[in-house]
Coordinates of C-alpha atoms in Angstrom, one line a residue:
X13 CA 0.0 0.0 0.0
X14 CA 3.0 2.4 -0.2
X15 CA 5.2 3.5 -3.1
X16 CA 8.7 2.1 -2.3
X17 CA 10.9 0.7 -4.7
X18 CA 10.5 -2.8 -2.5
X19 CA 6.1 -1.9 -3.4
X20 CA 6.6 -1.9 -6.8
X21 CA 8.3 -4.4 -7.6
X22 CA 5.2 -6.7 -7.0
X23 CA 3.2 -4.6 -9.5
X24 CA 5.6 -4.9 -12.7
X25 CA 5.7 -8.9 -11.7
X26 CA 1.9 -9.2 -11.9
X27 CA 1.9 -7.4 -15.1
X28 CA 3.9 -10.3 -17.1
X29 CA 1.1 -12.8 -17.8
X30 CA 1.9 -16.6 -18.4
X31 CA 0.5 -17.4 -22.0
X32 CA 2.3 -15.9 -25.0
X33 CA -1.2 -15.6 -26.4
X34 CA -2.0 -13.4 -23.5
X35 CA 1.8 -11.4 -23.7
X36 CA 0.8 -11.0 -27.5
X37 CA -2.3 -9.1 -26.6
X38 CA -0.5 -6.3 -24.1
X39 CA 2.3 -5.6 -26.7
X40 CA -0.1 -5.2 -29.4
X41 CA -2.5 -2.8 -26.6
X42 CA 1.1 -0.4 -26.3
X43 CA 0.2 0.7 -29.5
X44 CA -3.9 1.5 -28.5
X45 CA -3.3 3.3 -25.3
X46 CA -5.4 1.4 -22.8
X47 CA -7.3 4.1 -20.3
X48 CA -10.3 5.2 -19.0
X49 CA -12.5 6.0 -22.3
X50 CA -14.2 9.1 -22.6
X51 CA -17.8 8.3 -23.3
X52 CA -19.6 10.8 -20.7
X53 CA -20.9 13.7 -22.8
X54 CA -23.1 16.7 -21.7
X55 CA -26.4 14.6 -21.8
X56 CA -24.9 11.9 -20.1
X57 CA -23.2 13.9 -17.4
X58 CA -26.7 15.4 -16.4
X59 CA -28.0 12.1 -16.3
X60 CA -25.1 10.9 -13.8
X61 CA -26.1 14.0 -11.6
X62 CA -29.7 13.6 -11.7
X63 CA -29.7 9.3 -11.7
X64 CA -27.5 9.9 -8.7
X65 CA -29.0 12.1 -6.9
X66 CA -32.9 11.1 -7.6
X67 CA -32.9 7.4 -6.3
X68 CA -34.9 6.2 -2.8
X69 CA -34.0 9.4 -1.5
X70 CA -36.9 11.4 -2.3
X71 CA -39.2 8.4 -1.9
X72 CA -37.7 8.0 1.7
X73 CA -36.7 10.8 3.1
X74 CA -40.3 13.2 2.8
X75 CA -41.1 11.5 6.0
X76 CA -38.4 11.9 8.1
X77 CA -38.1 15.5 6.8
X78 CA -42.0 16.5 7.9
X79 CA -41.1 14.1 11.1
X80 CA -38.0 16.5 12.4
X81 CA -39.5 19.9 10.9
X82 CA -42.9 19.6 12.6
X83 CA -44.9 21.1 10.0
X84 CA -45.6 20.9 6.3
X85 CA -44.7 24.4 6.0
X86 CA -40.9 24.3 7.5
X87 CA -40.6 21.2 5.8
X88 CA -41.0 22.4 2.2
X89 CA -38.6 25.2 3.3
X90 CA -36.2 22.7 4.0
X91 CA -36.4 21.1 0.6
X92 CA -35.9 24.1 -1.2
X93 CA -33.5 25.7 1.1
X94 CA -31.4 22.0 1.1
X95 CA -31.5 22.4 -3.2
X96 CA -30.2 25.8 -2.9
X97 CA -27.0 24.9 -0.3
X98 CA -26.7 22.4 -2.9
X99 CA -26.3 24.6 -5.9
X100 CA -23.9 26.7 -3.6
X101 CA -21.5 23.6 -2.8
X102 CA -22.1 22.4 -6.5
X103 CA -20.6 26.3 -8.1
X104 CA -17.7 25.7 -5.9
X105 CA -17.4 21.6 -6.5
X106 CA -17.1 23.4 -10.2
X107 CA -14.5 25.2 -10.0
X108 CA -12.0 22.3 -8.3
X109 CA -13.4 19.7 -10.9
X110 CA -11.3 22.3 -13.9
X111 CA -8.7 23.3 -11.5
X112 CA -7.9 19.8 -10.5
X113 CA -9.2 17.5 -13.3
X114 CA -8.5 14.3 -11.8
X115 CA -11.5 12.1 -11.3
X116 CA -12.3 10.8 -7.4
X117 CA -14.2 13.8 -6.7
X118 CA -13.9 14.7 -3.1
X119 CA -11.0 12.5 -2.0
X120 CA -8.3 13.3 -5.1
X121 CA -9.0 17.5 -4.0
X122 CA -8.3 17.2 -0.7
X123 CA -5.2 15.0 -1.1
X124 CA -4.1 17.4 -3.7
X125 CA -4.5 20.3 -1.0
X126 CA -4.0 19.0 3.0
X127 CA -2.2 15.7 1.5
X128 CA -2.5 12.2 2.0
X129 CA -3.6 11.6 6.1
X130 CA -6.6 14.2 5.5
X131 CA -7.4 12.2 1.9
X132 CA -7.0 8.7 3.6
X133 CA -9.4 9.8 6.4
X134 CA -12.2 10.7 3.8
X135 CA -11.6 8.0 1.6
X136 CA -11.4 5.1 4.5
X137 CA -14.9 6.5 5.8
X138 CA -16.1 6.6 2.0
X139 CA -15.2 3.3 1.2
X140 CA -15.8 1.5 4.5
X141 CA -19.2 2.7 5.5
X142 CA -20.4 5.6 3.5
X143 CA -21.2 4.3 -0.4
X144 CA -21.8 0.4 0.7
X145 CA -24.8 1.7 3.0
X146 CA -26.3 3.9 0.7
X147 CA -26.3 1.9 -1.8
X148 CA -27.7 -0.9 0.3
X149 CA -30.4 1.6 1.4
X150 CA -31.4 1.9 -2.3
X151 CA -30.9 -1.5 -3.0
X152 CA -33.3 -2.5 0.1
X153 CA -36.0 0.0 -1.3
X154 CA -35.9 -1.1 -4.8
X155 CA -36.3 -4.9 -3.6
X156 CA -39.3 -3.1 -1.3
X157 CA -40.8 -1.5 -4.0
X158 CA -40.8 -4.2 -6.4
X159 CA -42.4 -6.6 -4.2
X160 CA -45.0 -4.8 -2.5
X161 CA -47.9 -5.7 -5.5
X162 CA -47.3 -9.5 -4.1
X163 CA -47.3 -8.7 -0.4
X164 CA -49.8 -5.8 -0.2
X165 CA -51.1 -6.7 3.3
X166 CA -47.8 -7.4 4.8
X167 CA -44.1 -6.5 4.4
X168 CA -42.4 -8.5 1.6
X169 CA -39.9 -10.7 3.8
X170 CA -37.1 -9.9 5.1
X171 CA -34.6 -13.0 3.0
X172 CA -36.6 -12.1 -0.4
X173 CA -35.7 -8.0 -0.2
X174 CA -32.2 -8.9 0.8
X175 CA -31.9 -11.9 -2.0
X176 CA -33.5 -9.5 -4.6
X177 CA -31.5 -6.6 -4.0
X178 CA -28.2 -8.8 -3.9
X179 CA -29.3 -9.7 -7.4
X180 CA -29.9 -6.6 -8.4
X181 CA -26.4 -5.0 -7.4
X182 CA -24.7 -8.2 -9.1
X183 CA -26.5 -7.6 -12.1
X184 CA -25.7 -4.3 -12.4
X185 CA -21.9 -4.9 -11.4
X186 CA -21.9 -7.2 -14.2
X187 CA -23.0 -4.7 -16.8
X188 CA -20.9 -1.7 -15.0
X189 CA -17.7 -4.5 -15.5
X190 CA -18.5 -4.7 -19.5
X191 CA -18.6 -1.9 -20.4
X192 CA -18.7 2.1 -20.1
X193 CA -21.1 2.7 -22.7
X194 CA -23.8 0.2 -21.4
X195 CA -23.3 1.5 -18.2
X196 CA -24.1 5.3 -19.0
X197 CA -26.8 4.1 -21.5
X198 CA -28.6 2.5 -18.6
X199 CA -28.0 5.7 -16.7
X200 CA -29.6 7.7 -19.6
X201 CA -32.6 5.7 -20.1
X202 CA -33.5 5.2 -16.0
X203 CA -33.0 9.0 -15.3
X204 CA -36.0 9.7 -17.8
X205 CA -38.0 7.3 -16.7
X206 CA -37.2 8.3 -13.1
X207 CA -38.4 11.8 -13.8
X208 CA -41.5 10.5 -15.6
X209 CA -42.2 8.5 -12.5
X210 CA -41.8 12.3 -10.3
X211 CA -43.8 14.0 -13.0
X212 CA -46.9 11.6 -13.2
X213 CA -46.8 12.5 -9.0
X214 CA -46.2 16.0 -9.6
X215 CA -48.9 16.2 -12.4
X216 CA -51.4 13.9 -10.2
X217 CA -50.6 16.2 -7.4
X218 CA -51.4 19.9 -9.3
X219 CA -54.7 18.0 -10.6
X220 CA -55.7 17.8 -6.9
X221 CA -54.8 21.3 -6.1
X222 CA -56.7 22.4 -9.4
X223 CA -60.1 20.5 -7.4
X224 CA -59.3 22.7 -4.6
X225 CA -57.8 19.8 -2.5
X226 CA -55.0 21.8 -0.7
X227 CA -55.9 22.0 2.8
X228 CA -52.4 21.1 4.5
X229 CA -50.7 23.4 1.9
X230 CA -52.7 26.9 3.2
X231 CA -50.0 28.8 5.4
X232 CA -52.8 28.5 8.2
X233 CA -52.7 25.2 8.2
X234 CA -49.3 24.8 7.1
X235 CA -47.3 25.9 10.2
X236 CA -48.9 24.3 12.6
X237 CA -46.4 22.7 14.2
X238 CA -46.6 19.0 15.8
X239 CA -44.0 19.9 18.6
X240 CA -42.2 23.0 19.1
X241 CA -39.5 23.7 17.0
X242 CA -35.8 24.1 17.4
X243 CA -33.1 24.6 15.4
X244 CA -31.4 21.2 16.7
X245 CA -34.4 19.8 15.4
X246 CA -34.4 21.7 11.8
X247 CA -30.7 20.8 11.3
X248 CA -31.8 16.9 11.6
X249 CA -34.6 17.8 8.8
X250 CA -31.7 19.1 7.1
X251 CA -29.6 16.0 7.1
X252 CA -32.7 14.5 5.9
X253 CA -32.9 16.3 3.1
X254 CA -29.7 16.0 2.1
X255 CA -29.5 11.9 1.9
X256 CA -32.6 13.2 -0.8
X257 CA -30.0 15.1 -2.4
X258 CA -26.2 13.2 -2.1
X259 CA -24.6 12.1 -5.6
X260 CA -25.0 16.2 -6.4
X261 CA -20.9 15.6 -6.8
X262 CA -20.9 12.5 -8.2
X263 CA -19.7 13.7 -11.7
X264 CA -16.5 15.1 -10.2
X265 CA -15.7 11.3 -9.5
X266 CA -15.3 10.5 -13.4
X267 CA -13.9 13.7 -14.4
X268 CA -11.5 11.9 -16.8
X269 CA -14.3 10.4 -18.2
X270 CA -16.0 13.0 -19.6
X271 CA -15.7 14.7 -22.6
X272 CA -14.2 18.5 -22.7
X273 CA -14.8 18.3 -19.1
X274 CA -14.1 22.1 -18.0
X275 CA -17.0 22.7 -20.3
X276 CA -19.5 20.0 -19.5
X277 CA -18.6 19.8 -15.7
X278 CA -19.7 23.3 -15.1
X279 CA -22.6 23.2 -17.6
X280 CA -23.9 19.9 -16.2
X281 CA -23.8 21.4 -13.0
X282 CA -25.3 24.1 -13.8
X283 CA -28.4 22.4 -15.2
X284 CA -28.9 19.3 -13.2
X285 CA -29.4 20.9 -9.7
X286 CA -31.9 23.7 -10.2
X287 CA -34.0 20.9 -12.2
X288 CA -33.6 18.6 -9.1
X289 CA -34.3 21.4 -6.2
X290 CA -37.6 22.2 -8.6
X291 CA -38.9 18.3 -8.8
X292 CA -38.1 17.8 -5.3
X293 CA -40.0 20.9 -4.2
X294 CA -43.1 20.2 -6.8
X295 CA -43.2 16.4 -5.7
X296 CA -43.4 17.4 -1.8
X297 CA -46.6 19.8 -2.9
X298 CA -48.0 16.8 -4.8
X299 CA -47.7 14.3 -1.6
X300 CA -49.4 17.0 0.4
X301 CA -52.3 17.8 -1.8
X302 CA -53.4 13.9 -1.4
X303 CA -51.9 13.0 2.3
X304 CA -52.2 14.5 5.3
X305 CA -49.5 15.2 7.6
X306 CA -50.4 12.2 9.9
X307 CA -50.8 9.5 6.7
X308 CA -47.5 10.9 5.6
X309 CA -45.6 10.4 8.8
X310 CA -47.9 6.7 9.1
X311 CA -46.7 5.7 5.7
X312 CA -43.2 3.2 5.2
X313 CA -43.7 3.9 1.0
X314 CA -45.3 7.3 0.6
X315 CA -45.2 7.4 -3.4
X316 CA -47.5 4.0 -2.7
X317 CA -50.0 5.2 -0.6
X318 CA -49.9 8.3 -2.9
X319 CA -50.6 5.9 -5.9
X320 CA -53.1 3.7 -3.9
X321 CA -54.9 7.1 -2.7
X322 CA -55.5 8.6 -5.9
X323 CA -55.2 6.3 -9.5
X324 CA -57.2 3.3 -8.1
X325 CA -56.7 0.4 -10.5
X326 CA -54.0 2.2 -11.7
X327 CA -52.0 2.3 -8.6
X328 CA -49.5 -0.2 -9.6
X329 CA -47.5 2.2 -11.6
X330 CA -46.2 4.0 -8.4
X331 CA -44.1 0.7 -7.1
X332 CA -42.9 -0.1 -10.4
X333 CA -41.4 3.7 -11.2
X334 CA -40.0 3.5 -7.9
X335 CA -38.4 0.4 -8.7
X336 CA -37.4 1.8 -11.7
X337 CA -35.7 4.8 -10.4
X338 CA -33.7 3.1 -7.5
X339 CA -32.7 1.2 -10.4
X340 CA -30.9 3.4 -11.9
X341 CA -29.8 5.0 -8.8
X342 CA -28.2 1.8 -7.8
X343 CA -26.4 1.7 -11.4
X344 CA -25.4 5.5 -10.9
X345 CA -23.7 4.6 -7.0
X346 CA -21.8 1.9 -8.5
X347 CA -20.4 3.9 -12.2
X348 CA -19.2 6.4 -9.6
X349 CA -17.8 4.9 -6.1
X350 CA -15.9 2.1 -8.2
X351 CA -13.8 5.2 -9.6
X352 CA -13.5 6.6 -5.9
X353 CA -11.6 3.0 -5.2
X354 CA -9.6 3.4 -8.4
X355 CA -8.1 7.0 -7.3
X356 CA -7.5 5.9 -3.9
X357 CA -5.0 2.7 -5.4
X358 CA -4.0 5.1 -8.0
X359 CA -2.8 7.1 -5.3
X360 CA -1.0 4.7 -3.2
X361 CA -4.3 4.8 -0.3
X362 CA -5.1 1.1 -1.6
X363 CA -4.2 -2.0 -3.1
X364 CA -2.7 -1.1 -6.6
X365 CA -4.8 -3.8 -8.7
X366 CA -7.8 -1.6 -7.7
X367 CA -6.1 0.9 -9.9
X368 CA -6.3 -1.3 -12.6
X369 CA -8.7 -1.3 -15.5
X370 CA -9.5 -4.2 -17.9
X371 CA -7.4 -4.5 -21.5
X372 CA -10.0 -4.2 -23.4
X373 CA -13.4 -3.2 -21.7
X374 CA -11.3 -0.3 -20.4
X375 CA -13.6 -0.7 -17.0
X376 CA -12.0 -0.9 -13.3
X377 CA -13.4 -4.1 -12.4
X378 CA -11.5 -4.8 -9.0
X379 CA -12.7 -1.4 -8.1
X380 CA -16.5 -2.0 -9.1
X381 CA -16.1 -6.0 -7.3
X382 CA -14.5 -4.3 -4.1
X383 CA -17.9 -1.9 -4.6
X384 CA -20.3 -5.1 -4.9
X385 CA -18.9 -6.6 -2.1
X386 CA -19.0 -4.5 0.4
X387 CA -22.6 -3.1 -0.8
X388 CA -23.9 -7.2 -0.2
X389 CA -22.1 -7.3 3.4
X390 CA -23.8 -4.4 4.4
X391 CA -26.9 -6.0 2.9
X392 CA -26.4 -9.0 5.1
X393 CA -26.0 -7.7 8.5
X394 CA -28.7 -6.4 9.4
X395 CA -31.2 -3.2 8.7
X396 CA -29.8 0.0 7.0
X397 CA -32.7 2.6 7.2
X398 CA -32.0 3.9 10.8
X399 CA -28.1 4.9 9.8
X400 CA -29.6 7.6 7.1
X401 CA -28.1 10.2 9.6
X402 CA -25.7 8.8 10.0
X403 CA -24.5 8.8 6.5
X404 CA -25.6 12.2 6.0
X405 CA -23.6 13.5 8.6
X406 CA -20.3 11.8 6.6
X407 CA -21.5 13.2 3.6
X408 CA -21.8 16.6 5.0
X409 CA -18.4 16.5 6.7
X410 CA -16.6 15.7 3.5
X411 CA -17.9 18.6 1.6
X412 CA -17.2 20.9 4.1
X413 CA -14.0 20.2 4.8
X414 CA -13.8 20.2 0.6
X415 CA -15.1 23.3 -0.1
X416 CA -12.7 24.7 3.1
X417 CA -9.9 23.3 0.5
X418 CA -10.9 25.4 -2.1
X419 CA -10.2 28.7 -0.1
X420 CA -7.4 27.4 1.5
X421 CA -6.1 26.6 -2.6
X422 CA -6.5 29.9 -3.3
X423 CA -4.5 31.5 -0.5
X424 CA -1.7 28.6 -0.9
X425 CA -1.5 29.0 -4.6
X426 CA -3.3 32.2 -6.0
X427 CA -1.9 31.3 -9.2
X428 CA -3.2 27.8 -10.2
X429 CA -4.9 28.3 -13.7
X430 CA -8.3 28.1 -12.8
X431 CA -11.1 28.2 -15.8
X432 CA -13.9 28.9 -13.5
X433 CA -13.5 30.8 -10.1
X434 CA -16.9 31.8 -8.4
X435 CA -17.4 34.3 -5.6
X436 CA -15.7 33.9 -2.7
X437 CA -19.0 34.7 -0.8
X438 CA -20.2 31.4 -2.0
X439 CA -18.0 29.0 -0.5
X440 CA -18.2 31.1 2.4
X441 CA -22.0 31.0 2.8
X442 CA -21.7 26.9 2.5
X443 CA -19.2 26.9 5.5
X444 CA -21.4 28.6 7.5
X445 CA -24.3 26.7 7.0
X446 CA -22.2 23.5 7.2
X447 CA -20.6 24.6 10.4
X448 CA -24.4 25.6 11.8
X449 CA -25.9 22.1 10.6
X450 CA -23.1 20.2 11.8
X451 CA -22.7 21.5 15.0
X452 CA -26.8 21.6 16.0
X453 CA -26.3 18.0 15.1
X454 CA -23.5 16.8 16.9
X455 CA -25.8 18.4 19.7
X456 CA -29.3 17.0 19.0
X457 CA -27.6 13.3 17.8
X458 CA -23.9 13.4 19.6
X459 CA -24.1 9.3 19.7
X460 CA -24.8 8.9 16.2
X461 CA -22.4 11.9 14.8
X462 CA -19.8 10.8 17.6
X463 CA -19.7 7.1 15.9
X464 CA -18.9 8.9 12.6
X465 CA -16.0 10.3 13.9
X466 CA -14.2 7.5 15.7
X467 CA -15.1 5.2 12.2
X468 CA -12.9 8.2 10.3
X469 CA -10.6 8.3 13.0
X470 CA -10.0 4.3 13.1
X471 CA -8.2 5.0 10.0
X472 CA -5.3 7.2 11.2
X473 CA -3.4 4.1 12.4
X474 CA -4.3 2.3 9.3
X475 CA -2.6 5.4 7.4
X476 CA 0.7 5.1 9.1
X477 CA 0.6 1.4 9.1
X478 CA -0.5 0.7 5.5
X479 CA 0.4 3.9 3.7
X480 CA 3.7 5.9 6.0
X481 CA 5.4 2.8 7.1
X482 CA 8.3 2.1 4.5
X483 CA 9.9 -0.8 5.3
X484 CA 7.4 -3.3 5.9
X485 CA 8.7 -6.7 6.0
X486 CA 9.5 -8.5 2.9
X487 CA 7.1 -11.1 3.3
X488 CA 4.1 -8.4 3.2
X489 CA 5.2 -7.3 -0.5
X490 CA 5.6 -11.2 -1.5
X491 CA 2.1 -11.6 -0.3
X492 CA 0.6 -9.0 -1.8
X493 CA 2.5 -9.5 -5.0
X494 CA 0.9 -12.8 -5.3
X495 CA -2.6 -11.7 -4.7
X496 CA -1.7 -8.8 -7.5
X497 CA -0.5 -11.4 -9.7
X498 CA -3.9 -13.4 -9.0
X499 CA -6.4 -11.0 -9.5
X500 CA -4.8 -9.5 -12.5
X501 CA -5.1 -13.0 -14.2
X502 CA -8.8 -13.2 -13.0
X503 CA -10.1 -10.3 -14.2
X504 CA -7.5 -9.6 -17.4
X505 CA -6.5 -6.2 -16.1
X506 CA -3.6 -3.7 -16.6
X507 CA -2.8 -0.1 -15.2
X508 CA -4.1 2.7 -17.7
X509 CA -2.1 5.0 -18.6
X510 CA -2.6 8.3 -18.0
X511 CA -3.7 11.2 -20.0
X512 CA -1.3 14.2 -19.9
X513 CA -3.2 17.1 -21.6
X514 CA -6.1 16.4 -18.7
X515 CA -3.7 17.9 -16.3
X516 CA -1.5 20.1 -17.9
X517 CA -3.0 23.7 -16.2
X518 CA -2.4 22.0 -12.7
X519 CA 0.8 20.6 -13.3
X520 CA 2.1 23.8 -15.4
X521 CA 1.2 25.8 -12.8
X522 CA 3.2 24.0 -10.2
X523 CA 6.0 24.9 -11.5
X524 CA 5.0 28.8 -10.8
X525 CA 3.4 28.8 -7.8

C-alpha cells in the first residue's frame, strides 16, 4: 500500500502474464493506449447527476423531513433551502473539478491540498461505510418496492428483499464490468424514466390542487407545528434532506471520463441541480395535496400510498417507477464509487490492482467487485434505514472540509490556472451553514455523529501502518505481489495510462506557484 521501490516491484511482476497468447495481446495494446474511455458527454453527465442524486432518497426521506421539521410548511422550506446549499456547494465543487481535473471527486481535491492523512481519512470512511450503505439503502427500497404488488397486506420478507436486491447489485456490477457505454446508457434511459415516475406525481398532485384539495398546503394550516421547533431539530430535517439530495458531486468522480470536461462539468452542473431542487420541491406539494400530515408520517412507502390514494386500479404504476428509479440509482452509486476505489489505489491509499482497469473493456473491475462486495455485506448484516443520519452526517463533513480546501487553494497557490473561479461569498455561505448544521447535530444526535468520527478516525493508524510505514517486512510485498498477480489474471486487467493534456493547467502551474 505504499510506493517504495520494495512496493513496486510486485506490480511490474503481476503485469507479465503466463501465456504468450496473453503477452501478444499487451504488446499489441502499447500501440492503442489502454485508459479510462471518454464516453460521458453533456447529456450523459446530467444524467449521472440527476440518476444519482434522484434514487430512494426522495421516496424516503419526505417523511423523516416533515417528522424532524414539525410542520408541512418548515418542511418544504427545507427542501428548497437544502437544493439551494446544494447549488452553492455544487458552483464551488465546479471550480475544483477544472482546476484539478482528476476524477475521485472529493477525495483526489483534498489529497491534492491537505495531503494524504486528511485524503485517507475521507476516503477510509467513503469506502468503509459511507457508499456500501447507501447503496444498500437503495438497494433494500428497490427490492421493497418491487415486491409490494405480491405482499400488499404485509411487508415483503425480510430474505426475499435482501436476495433481490443482492441480485440486483450483481447484475448491475456485471453490466458496469463490461462496459462504459452500457453502463451510461442505462443511466440515460433510468434517469427519464425516473423523472417520468416524479412527474406523473407532480402532475397527479397539481390535478388535486386544481379540485381545490389543498388544505395542509394553506399557510394557516401549514405551520402548525406537531412539537415545538428548534433549530437542533431543523438541522436533523436538514440532514434529511440532504440523503434526498447526495450524488449532487458525483460527476467530479469521473472527471477523466467525460468529454471536454471544464466545459461539460460546469454546464452539467449548472443544469442538473436547479432541475432537481424544482422536482423535489413540486413532488413534496403533490404528496401533500393527497396526504395528510399524519398519513405521511404513518406511511413506510409514501409514493404507494400516494398511488393507492389517488389512480385506483391504476396504482400499480407507483411501485414499479420506484423500482425503476432506485434502479438506476443503484447503477449510478456503483459507475461512480468504483472510480473513488480506483483514485485511492491510484494514489498509493489502496491496493494497486484496484487501480487497474481491464485490456479491453477499459472498466476498473477490481474497483466495481471491491464496490459489490462491500454493498452485499452491508446488505447481510442487518437493517440499514436507521443509519440515514448517519451517513448524512459523513456526507456533510466531506464537503465541508472540501469546499474549506478550495479557499485554503486559493491563499496557498493564488496562481493555479483556474477556468472557473466563483465568488468567494459562496464558499463562504456553505461553510457557515455547514458549520451551523453540523454543529446543532452533533448536539441534537452526539451518539450517532460521535460514531462517525471514531469510524474516520479508526483510519489514522491504518494510514501510518498501511500507507507511511516504508519498510514493511519482505514477506508483506511477496504476499501482496501474489494476490496482485492473482487478480490480474482473474479479471484480465492492466494499469491505464494516463492522459497528460487532462492535467496540464495544474501541473504547469506547479512549476510557478
Amino acid at each position: 500500500m505504499d510506493r517504495t521501490e520494495a512496493g513496486r516491484k510486485h506490480i511490474c511482476k503481476a503485469e507479465e502474464m503466463e501465456d504468450n497468447e496473453e503477452k501478444k495481446d499487451i504488446n499489441s495494446s502499447n500501440s492503442d493506449r489502454v485508459t479510462l474511455k471518454k464516453e460521458i458527454g453533456l447529456l450523459s453527465a446530467c444524467a449521472i447527476i440527476i440518476g444519482n442524486i434522484i434514487g430512494s432518497g426522495i421516496f424516503i426521506s419526505p417523511k423523516g423531513v416533515l417528522e424532524h421539521a414539525g410542520s408541512v410548511g418548515l418542511s418544504l422550506i427545507v427542501w428548497v433551502c437544502g437544493g439551494g446549499i446544494c447549488a452553492l456547494g455544487s458552483m464551488c465543487y465546479a471550480e475544483l473539478g477544472v482546476t484539478i481535473p482528476k476524477s475521485g471527486g472529493d477525495y483526489s481535491y483534498v489529497t491534492e491540498i491537505f495531503g494524504g492523512l486528511v485524503g485517507f481519512l475521507l476516503l477510509w470512511s467513503a469506502v468503509l461505510i459511507m457508499y456500501p450503505t447507501t447503496l444498500a439503502v437503495i438497494a433494500l427500497t428497490f427490492s421493497n418496492y418491487v415486491l409490494q404488488p405480491a405482499f400488499q397486506n404485509c411487508l415483503p420478507p425480510y430474505i426475499a428483499t435482501r436476495l433481490l436486491a443482492t441480485i440486483c447489485i450483481l447484475f448491475l456490477t456485471w453490466v458496469n464490468c463490461s462496459s462504459v457505454r452500457w453502463a451510461t446508457r442505462i443511466q440515460d434511459v433510468f434517469t427519464v424514466g425516473k423523472l417520468l415516475a416524479l412527474a406523473l406525481i407532480i402532475v397527479v398532485g397539481l390535478v388535486q390542487i386544481c379540485r381545490g384539495h389543498y388544505d395542509a398546503l394553506r399557510p394557516s394550516v401549514a405551520f402548525e407545528f406537531s412539537q415545538d421547533p428548534s433549530v437542533g431539530q431543523i438541522a436533523l430535517a436538514f440532514l434529511q434532506a440532504s440523503f434526498a439530495y447526495s450524488g449532487w458531486n458525483f460527476l467530479n468522480y469521473v472527471t477523466e471520463e467525460v468529454v471536454e470536461p471544464r466545459k461539460n462539468l460546469p454546464r452539467a452542473i449548472y443544469i442538473s441541480i436547479p432541475l432537481v431542487t424544482l422536482v423535489y420541491a413540486m413532488t413534496n406539494i403533490a404528496y401533500f395535496s393527497s396526504m395528510t400530515p399524519q398519513e405521511l408520517l404513518a406511511s413506510n412507502a409514501v409514493a404507494v400510498t400516494f398511488g393507492e390514494k389517488l389512480l385506483g386500479m391504476f396504482s400499480w404504476v407507483m411501485p414499479i417507477s420506484v423500482a425503476l428509479s432506485t434502479f438506476g440509482g443503484i447503477n449510478g452509486y456503483l459507475f461512480t464509487s468504483s472510480r473513488l476505489c480506483f483514485s485511492g489505489a491510484r494514489e498509493g491509499h489502496l491496493p494497486y490492482l484496484l487501480a487497474m482497469i481491464h485490456l479491453k473493456n477499459c472498466t476498473p473491475i477490481p474497483a466495481l467487485l471491491v464496490c459489490c462486495i462491500a454493498t452485499i455485506f452491508i446488505l447481510c448484516i442487518g437493517e440499514t434505514h436507521n443509519l440515514i443520519n448517519y451517513v448524512s452526517f459523513i456526507n456533510y463533513l466531506s464537503y465541508g472540509v472540501t469546499i474549506a480546501g478550495l479557499l485554503y487553494l486559493r491563499k496557498k497557490r493564488p496562481n493555479l490556472a483556474r477556468p472557473i473561479k466563483v465568488n468567494r461569498l459562496i464558499p463562504v455561505t456553505y461553510l457557515i451553514f455547514w458549520a451551523v448544521l453540523l454543529g446543532f447535530s452533533l448536539y441534537s444526535e452526539p451518539v450517532v455523529c460521535g460514531l462517525g468520527m471514531v469510524i474516520m478516525l479508526t483510519g489514522v493508524p491504518v494510514y501510518f501502518v498501511g500507507v507511511q510505514w516504508k519498510n514493511k517486512p519482505k514477506w508483506i510485498y511477496r504476499l501482496v505481489e501474489r494476490v496482485t498477480y492473482m487478480g490480474q489474471k482473474v479479471c484480465y486487467v492492466v494499469f491505464p495510462q494516463g492522459d497528460p493534456s487532462e492535467t496540464e493547467p495544474l501541473t504547469a502551474s506547479k512549476a510557478t506557484d
